[in-house]
Short mmCIF file of C-alpha atoms in Angstrom, two decimals:
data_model
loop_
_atom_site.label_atom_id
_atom_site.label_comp_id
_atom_site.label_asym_id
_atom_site.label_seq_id
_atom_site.Cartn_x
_atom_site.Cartn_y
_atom_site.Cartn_z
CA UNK A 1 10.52 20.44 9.46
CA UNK A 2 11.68 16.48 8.49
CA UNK A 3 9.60 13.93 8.55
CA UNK A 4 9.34 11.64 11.87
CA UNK A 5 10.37 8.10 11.14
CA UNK A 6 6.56 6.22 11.56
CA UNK A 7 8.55 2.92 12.31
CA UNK A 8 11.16 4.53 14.78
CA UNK A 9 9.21 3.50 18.10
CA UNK A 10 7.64 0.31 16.43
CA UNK A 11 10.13 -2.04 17.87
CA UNK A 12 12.54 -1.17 20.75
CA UNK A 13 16.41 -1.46 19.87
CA UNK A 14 18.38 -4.48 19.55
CA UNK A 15 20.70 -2.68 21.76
CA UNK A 16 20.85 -0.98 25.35
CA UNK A 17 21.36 2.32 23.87
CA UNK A 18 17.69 3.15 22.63
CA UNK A 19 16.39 6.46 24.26
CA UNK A 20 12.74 6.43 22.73
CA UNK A 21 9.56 5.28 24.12
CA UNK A 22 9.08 1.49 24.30
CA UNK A 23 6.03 1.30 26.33
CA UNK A 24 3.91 1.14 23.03
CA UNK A 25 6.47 -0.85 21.27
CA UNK A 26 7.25 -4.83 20.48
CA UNK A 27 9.78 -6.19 21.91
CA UNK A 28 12.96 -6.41 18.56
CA UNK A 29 12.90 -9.77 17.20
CA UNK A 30 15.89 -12.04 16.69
CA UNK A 31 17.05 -11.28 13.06
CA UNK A 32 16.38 -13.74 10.25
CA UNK A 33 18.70 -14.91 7.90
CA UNK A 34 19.51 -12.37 4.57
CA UNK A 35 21.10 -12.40 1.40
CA UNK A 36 21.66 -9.51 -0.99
CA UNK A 37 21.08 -9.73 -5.04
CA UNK A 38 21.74 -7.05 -7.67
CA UNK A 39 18.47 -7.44 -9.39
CA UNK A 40 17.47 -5.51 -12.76
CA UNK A 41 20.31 -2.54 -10.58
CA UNK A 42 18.61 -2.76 -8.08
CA UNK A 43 19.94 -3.92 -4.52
CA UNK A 44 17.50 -6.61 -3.13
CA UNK A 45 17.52 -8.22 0.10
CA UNK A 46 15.65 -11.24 0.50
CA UNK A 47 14.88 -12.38 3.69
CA UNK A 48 14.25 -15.90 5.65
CA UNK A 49 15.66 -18.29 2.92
CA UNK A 50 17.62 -20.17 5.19
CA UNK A 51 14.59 -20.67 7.34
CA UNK A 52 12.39 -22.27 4.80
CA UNK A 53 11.87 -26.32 5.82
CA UNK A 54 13.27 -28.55 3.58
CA UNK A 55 9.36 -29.81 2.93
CA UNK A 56 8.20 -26.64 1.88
CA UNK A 57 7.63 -26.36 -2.34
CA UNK A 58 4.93 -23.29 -1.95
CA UNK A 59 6.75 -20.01 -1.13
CA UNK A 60 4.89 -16.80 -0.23
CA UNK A 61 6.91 -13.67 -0.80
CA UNK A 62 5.94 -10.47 1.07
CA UNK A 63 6.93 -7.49 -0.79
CA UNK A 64 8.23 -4.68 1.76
CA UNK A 65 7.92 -0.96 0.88
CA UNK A 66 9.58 1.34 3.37
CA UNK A 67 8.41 5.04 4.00
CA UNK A 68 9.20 8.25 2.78
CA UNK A 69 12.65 9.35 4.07
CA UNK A 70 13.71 6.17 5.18
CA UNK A 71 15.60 2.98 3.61
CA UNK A 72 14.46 -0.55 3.02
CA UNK A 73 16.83 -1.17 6.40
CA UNK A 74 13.57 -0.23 8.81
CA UNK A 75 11.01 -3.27 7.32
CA UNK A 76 14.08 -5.87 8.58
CA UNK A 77 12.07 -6.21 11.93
CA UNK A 78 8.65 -6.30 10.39
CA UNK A 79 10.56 -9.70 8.20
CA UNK A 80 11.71 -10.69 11.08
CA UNK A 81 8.75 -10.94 13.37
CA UNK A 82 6.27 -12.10 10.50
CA UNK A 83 8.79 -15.20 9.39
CA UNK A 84 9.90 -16.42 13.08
CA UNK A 85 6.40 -16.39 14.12
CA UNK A 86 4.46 -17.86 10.77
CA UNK A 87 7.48 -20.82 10.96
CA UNK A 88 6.64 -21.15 14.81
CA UNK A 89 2.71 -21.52 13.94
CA UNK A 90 3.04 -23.43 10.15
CA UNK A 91 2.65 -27.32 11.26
CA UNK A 92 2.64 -28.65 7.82
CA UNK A 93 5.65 -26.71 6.88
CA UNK A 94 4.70 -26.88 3.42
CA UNK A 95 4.42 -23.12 2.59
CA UNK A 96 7.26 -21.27 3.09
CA UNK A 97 7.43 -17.55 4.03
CA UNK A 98 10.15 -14.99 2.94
CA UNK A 99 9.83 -10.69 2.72
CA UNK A 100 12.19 -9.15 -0.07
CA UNK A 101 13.10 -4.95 0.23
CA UNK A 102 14.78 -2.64 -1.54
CA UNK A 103 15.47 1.03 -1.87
CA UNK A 104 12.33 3.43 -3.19
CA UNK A 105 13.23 5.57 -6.03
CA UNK A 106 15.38 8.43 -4.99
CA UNK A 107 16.27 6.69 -1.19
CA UNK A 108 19.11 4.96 0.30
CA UNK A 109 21.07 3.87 -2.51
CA UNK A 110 18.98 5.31 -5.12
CA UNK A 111 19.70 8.97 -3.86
CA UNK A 112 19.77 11.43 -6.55
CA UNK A 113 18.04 14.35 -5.04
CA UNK A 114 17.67 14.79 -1.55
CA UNK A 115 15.42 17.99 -2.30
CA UNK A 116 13.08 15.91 -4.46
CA UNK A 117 11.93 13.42 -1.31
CA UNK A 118 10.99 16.44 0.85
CA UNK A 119 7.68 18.14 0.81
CA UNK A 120 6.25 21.99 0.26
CA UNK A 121 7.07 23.07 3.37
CA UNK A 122 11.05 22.25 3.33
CA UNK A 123 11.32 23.59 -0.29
CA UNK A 124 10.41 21.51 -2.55
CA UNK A 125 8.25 23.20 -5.34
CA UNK A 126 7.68 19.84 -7.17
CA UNK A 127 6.31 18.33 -4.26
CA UNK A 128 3.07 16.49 -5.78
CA UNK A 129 4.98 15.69 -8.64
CA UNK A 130 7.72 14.10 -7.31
CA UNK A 131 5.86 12.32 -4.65
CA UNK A 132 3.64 10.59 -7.25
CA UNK A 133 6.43 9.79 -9.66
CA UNK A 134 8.39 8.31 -6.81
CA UNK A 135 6.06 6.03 -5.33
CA UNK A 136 4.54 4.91 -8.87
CA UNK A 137 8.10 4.19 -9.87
CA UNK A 138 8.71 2.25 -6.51
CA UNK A 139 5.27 -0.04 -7.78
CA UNK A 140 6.98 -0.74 -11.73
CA UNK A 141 9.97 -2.14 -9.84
CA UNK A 142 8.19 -4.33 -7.63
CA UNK A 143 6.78 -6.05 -10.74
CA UNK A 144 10.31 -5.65 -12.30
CA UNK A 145 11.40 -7.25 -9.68
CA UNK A 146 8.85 -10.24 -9.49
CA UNK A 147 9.54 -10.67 -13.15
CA UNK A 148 13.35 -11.71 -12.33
CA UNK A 149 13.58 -12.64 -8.97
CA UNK A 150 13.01 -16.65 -9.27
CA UNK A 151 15.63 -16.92 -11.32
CA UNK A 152 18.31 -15.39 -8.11
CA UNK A 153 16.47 -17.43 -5.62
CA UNK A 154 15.99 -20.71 -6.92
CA UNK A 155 18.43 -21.10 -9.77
CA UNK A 156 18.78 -25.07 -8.91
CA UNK A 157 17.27 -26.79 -12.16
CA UNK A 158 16.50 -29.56 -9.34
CA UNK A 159 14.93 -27.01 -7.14
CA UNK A 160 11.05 -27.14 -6.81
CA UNK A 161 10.57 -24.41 -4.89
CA UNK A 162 8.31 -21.89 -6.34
CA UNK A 163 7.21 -18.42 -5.72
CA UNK A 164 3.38 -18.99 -5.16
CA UNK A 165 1.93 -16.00 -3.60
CA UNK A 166 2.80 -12.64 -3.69
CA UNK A 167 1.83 -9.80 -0.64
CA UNK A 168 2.55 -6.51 -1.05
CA UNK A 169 3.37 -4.53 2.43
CA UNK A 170 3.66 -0.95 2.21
CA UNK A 171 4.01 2.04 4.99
CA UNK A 172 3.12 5.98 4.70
CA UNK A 173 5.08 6.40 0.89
CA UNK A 174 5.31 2.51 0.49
CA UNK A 175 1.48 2.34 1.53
CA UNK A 176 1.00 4.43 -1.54
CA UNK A 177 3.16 2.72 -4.23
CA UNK A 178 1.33 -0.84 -2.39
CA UNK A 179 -2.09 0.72 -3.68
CA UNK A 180 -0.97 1.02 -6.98
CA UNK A 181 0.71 -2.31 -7.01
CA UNK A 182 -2.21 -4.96 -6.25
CA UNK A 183 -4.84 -2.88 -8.27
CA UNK A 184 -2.11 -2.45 -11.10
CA UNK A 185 -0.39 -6.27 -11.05
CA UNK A 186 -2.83 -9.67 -10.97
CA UNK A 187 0.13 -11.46 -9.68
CA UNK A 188 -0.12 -9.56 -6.00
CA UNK A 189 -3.60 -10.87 -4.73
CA UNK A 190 -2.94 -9.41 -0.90
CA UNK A 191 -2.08 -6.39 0.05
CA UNK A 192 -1.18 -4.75 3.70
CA UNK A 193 -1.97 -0.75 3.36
CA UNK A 194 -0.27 1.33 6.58
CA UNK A 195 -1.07 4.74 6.76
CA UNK A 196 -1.43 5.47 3.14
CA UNK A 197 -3.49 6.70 0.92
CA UNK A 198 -5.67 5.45 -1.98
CA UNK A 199 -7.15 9.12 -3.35
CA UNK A 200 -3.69 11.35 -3.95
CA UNK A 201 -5.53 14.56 -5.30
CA UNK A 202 -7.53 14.92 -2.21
CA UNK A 203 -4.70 14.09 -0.18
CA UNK A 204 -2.57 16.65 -2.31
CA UNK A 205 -5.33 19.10 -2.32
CA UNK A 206 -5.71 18.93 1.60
CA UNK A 207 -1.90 18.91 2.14
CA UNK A 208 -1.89 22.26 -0.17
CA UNK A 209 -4.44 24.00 1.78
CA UNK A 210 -2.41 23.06 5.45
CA UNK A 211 0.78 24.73 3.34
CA UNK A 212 -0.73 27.76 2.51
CA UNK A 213 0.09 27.38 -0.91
CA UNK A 214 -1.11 29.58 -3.22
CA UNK A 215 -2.55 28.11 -5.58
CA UNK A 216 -4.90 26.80 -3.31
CA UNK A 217 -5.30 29.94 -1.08
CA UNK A 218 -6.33 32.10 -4.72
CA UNK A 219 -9.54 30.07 -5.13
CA UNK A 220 -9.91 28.28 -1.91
CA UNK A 221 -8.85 24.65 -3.60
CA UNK A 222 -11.37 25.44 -6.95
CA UNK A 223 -8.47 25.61 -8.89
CA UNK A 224 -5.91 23.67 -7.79
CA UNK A 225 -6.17 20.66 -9.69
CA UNK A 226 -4.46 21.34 -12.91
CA UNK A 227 -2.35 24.15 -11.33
CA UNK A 228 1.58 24.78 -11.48
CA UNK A 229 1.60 22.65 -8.37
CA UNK A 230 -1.19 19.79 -9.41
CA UNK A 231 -0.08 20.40 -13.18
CA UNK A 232 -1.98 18.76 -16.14
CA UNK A 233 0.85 15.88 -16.41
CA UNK A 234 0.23 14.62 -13.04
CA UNK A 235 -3.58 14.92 -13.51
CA UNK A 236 -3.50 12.46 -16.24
CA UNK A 237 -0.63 10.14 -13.89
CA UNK A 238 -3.26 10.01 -11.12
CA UNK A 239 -5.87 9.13 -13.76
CA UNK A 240 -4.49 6.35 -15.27
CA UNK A 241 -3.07 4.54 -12.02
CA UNK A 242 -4.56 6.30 -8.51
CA UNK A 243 -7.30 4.21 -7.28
CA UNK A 244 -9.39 6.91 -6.78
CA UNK A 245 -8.34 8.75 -9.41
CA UNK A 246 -8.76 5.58 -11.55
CA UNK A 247 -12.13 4.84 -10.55
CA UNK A 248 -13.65 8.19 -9.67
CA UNK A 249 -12.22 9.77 -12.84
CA UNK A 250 -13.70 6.77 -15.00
CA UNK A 251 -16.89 7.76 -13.61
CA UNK A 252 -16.28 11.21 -14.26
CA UNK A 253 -15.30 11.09 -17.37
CA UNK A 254 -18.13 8.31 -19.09
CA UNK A 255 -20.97 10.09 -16.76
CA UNK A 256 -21.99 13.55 -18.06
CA UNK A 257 -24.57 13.71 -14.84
CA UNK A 258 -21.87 13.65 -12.39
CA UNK A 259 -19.95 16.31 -10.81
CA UNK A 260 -16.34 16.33 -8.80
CA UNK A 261 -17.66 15.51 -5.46
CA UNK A 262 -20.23 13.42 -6.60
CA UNK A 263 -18.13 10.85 -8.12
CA UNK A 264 -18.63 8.64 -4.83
CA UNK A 265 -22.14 8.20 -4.74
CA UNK A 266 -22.75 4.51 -5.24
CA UNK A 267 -26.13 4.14 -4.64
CA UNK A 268 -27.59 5.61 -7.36
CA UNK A 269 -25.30 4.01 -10.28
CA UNK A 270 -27.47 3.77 -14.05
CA UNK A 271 -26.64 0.82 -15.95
CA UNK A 272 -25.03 3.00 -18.04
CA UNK A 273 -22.27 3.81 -15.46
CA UNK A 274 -22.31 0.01 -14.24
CA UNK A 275 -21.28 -1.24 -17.42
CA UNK A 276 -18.44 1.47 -17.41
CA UNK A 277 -17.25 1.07 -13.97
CA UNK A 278 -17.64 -3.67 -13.46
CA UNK A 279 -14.78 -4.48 -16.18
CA UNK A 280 -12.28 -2.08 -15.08
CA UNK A 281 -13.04 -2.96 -10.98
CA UNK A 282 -13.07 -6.73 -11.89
CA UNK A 283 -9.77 -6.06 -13.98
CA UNK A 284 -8.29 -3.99 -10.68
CA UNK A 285 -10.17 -5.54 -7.96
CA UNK A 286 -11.68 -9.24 -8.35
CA UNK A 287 -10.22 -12.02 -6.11
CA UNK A 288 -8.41 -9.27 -3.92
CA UNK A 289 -7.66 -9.37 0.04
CA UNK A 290 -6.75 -5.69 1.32
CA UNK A 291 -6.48 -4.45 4.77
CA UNK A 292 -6.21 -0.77 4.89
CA UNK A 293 -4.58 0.58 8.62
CA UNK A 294 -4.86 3.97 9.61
CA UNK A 295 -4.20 6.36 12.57
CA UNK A 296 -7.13 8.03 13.81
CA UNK A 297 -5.18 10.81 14.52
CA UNK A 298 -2.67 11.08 11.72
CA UNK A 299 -2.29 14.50 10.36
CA UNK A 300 0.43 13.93 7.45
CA UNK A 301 -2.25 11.36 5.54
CA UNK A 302 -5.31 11.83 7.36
CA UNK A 303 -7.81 8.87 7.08
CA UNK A 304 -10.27 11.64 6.05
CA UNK A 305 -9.13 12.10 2.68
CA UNK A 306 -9.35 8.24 1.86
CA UNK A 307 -12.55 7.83 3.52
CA UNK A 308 -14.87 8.85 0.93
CA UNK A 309 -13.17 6.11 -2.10
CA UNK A 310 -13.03 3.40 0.76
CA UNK A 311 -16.74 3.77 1.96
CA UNK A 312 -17.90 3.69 -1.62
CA UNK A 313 -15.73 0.73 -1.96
CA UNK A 314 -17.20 -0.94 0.95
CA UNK A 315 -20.42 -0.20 -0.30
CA UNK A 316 -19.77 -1.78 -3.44
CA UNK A 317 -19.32 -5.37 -1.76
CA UNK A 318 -21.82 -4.84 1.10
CA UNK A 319 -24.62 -7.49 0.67
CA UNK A 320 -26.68 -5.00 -1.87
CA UNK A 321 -23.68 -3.61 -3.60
CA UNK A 322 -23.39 -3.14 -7.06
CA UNK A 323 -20.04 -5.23 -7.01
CA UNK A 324 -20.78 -8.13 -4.64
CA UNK A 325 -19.95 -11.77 -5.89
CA UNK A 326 -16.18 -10.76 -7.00
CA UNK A 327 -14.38 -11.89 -4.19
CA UNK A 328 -13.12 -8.68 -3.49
CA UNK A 329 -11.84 -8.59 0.72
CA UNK A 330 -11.30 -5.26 2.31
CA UNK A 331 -10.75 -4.64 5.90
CA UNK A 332 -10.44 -1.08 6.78
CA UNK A 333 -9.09 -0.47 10.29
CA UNK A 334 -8.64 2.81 12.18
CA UNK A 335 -6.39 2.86 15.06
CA UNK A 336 -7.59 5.50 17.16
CA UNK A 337 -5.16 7.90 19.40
CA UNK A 338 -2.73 6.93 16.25
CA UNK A 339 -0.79 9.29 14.75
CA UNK A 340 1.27 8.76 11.68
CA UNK A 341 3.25 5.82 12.79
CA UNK A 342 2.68 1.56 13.38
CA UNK A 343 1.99 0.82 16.34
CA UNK A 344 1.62 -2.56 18.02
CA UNK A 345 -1.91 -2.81 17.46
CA UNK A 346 -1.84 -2.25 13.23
CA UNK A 347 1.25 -5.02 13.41
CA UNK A 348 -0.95 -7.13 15.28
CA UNK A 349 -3.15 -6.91 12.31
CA UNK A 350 -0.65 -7.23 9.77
CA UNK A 351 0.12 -10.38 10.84
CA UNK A 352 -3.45 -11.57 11.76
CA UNK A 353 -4.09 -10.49 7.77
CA UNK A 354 -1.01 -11.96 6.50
CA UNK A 355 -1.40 -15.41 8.40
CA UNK A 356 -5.12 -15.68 7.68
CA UNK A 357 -4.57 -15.50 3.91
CA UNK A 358 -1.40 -18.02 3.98
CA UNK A 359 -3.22 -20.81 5.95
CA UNK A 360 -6.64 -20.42 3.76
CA UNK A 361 -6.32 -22.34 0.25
CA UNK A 362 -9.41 -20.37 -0.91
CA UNK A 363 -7.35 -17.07 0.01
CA UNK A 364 -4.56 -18.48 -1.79
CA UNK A 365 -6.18 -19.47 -4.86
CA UNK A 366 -8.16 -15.87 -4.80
CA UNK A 367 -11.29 -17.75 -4.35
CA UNK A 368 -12.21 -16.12 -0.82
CA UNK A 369 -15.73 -15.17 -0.13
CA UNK A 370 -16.53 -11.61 -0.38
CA UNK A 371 -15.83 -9.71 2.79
CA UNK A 372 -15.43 -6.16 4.47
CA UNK A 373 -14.86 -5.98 8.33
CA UNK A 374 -14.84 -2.09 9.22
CA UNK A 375 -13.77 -1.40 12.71
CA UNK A 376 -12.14 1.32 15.08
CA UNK A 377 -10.01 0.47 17.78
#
């Protein structure tokens, strides 16, 4: 069975010919100017250039990672909307917005294997693997990309323009790689999470027990992890760059007390396990501003399997936590009724986020206060 499109009802058509449901949907904005670079291979549209005022010398880009089974094509309205409206509302004009996309590994363009993007259910026996390896991928070349992108954009010697702040924006597969990129890359300080996930094994492990697959099924999920279809190799991927995986499994791993399952329990850290865990979160974490937006109601990435790394990372900067004092922002937002798709209330959020962190010089200098607003609507 394919994969529904999450953004396909998010706007209505530029046209008269759209058949879908609009009453939940915002009305398509006008487009934005667009140009197209070959970056590092790579085909990179850059968005709102032409828009920027003539006074602006800070530019903000907003990094835009399309879901699984789509193309970078469907974030053009989500550019649109966020650049029309943040030049509307920016009186000084002196920071600039503009949203760059391109193709995730093995989409669009970049199509190798159409096999390798689909899941267990339509065939594809490398499912966790290739998922994982795709998205990761997807967060290198958004560095890559950040890396050589000035140079396209501003090659005027006389220009004094200058890339200033970076905001990753992902959705459902680009929600993923946006985890990996502002815990992975101190040059993204912001990051807008939609329907993703920030634990992949227990997203993986759920998604193997809903399949029927057997190497769940055998032991009831005991020994999936480190099976033919959550193999060794991706184990160690997850380890090394999954947030949860990256935090939980450094627990794991230092702690001899804990237990898989137990990994999450904040409250009762030794020093021992403090010293291990406050240089890598400072390293990943410190001076960050995340909103994380999820359907109450999704069943492809339920908010259940994130909830247990996001409460203990909410705990961790509550007033008592063990990680207060780093500046760390996290906003975790449940749309409820929400399936797996954006509807207008998450954009309305997006672009609350987005505009509260370009108009705050503390946000922009990663020097905001430590925060968490947890909220169902």
């Amino acid at each position: 069975m394919p994969v529904a499109n999450p953004v396909e009802y998010t706007y209505t058509s530029s046209d008269s010919s759209n058949t879908g449901s609009t009453a939940k949907s915002i009305p398509h904005p006008p487009p934005v100017s667009k140009v197209t670079h070959v970056i590092s291979g790579l085909k990179t549209i850059v968005y709102g250039l032409a828009e920027i005022s003539s006074s602006a010398t800070d530019i903000a880009c907003l990094w835009m990672l399309h879901p699984r089974l789509q193309t970078q094509e469907c974030m053009a309205p989500f550019a649109a909307q966020f650049i029309h409206n943040w030049n509307a509302r920016n009186s000084s004009k002196r920071k600039g917005l503009i949203a760059v996309s391109f193709d995730q590994r093995n989409h669009g363009t970049r199509e190798i294997s159409a096999i390798a993007n689909e899941a267990w259910r339509s065939g594809n026996e490398k499912h966790a693997q290739d998922m994982f390896s795709c998205f990761h991928g997807t967060s290198t070349d958004t560095s890559q990309l950040l890396d050589h992108i000035p140079g396209y954009i501003f090659p005027d010697p006389a220009d004094i323009r200058a890339l200033t702040h970076n905001i990753v924006f992902g959705i459902s597969l680009g929600a993923h790689a946006a985890w990996h990129v502002v815990m992975q890359d101190q040059r993204f300080s912001t990051a807008i999470i939609t329907i993703g996930c920030p634990d992949y094994t227990r997203l993986m492990s759920d998604r193997a027990r809903l399949s029927k697959r057997k190497t769940w099924t055998d032991s009831q999920g005991r020994d999936f992890v480190g099976s033919s279809d959550f193999p060794s190799g991706l184990v160690e991927a997850v380890r090394q760059y999954d947030p949860a995986g990256l935090l939980f499994g450094t627990l794991l791993e230092k702690s001899p007390r804990r237990k898989r399952g137990q990994e999450h329990v904040y409250n009762d850290l030794t020093d021992e396990e403090r010293e291990v865990l406050l240089p890598l979160m400072t390293k990943t974490l410190s001076h960050k501003r995340i909103i994380n937006l999820s359907g109450g109601a999704d069943k492809l990435v339920p908010y259940a399997q994130g909830k247990p790394f996001l409460d203990w990372l909410k705990a961790s900067i509550a007033p008592d936590g063990f990680f207060t004092g780093n500046d760390l922002v996290l906003e975790d937002i449940v749309v409820n009724g929400a399936g797996h798709e954006v509807p207008p209330a998450m954009v309305e959020h997006m672009q609350r986020f987005l505009f509260e962190t370009l108009e705050n010089e503390r946000c922009l200098a990663g020097a905001g206060k430590p925060s968490r607003r947890d909220s169902r609507i």
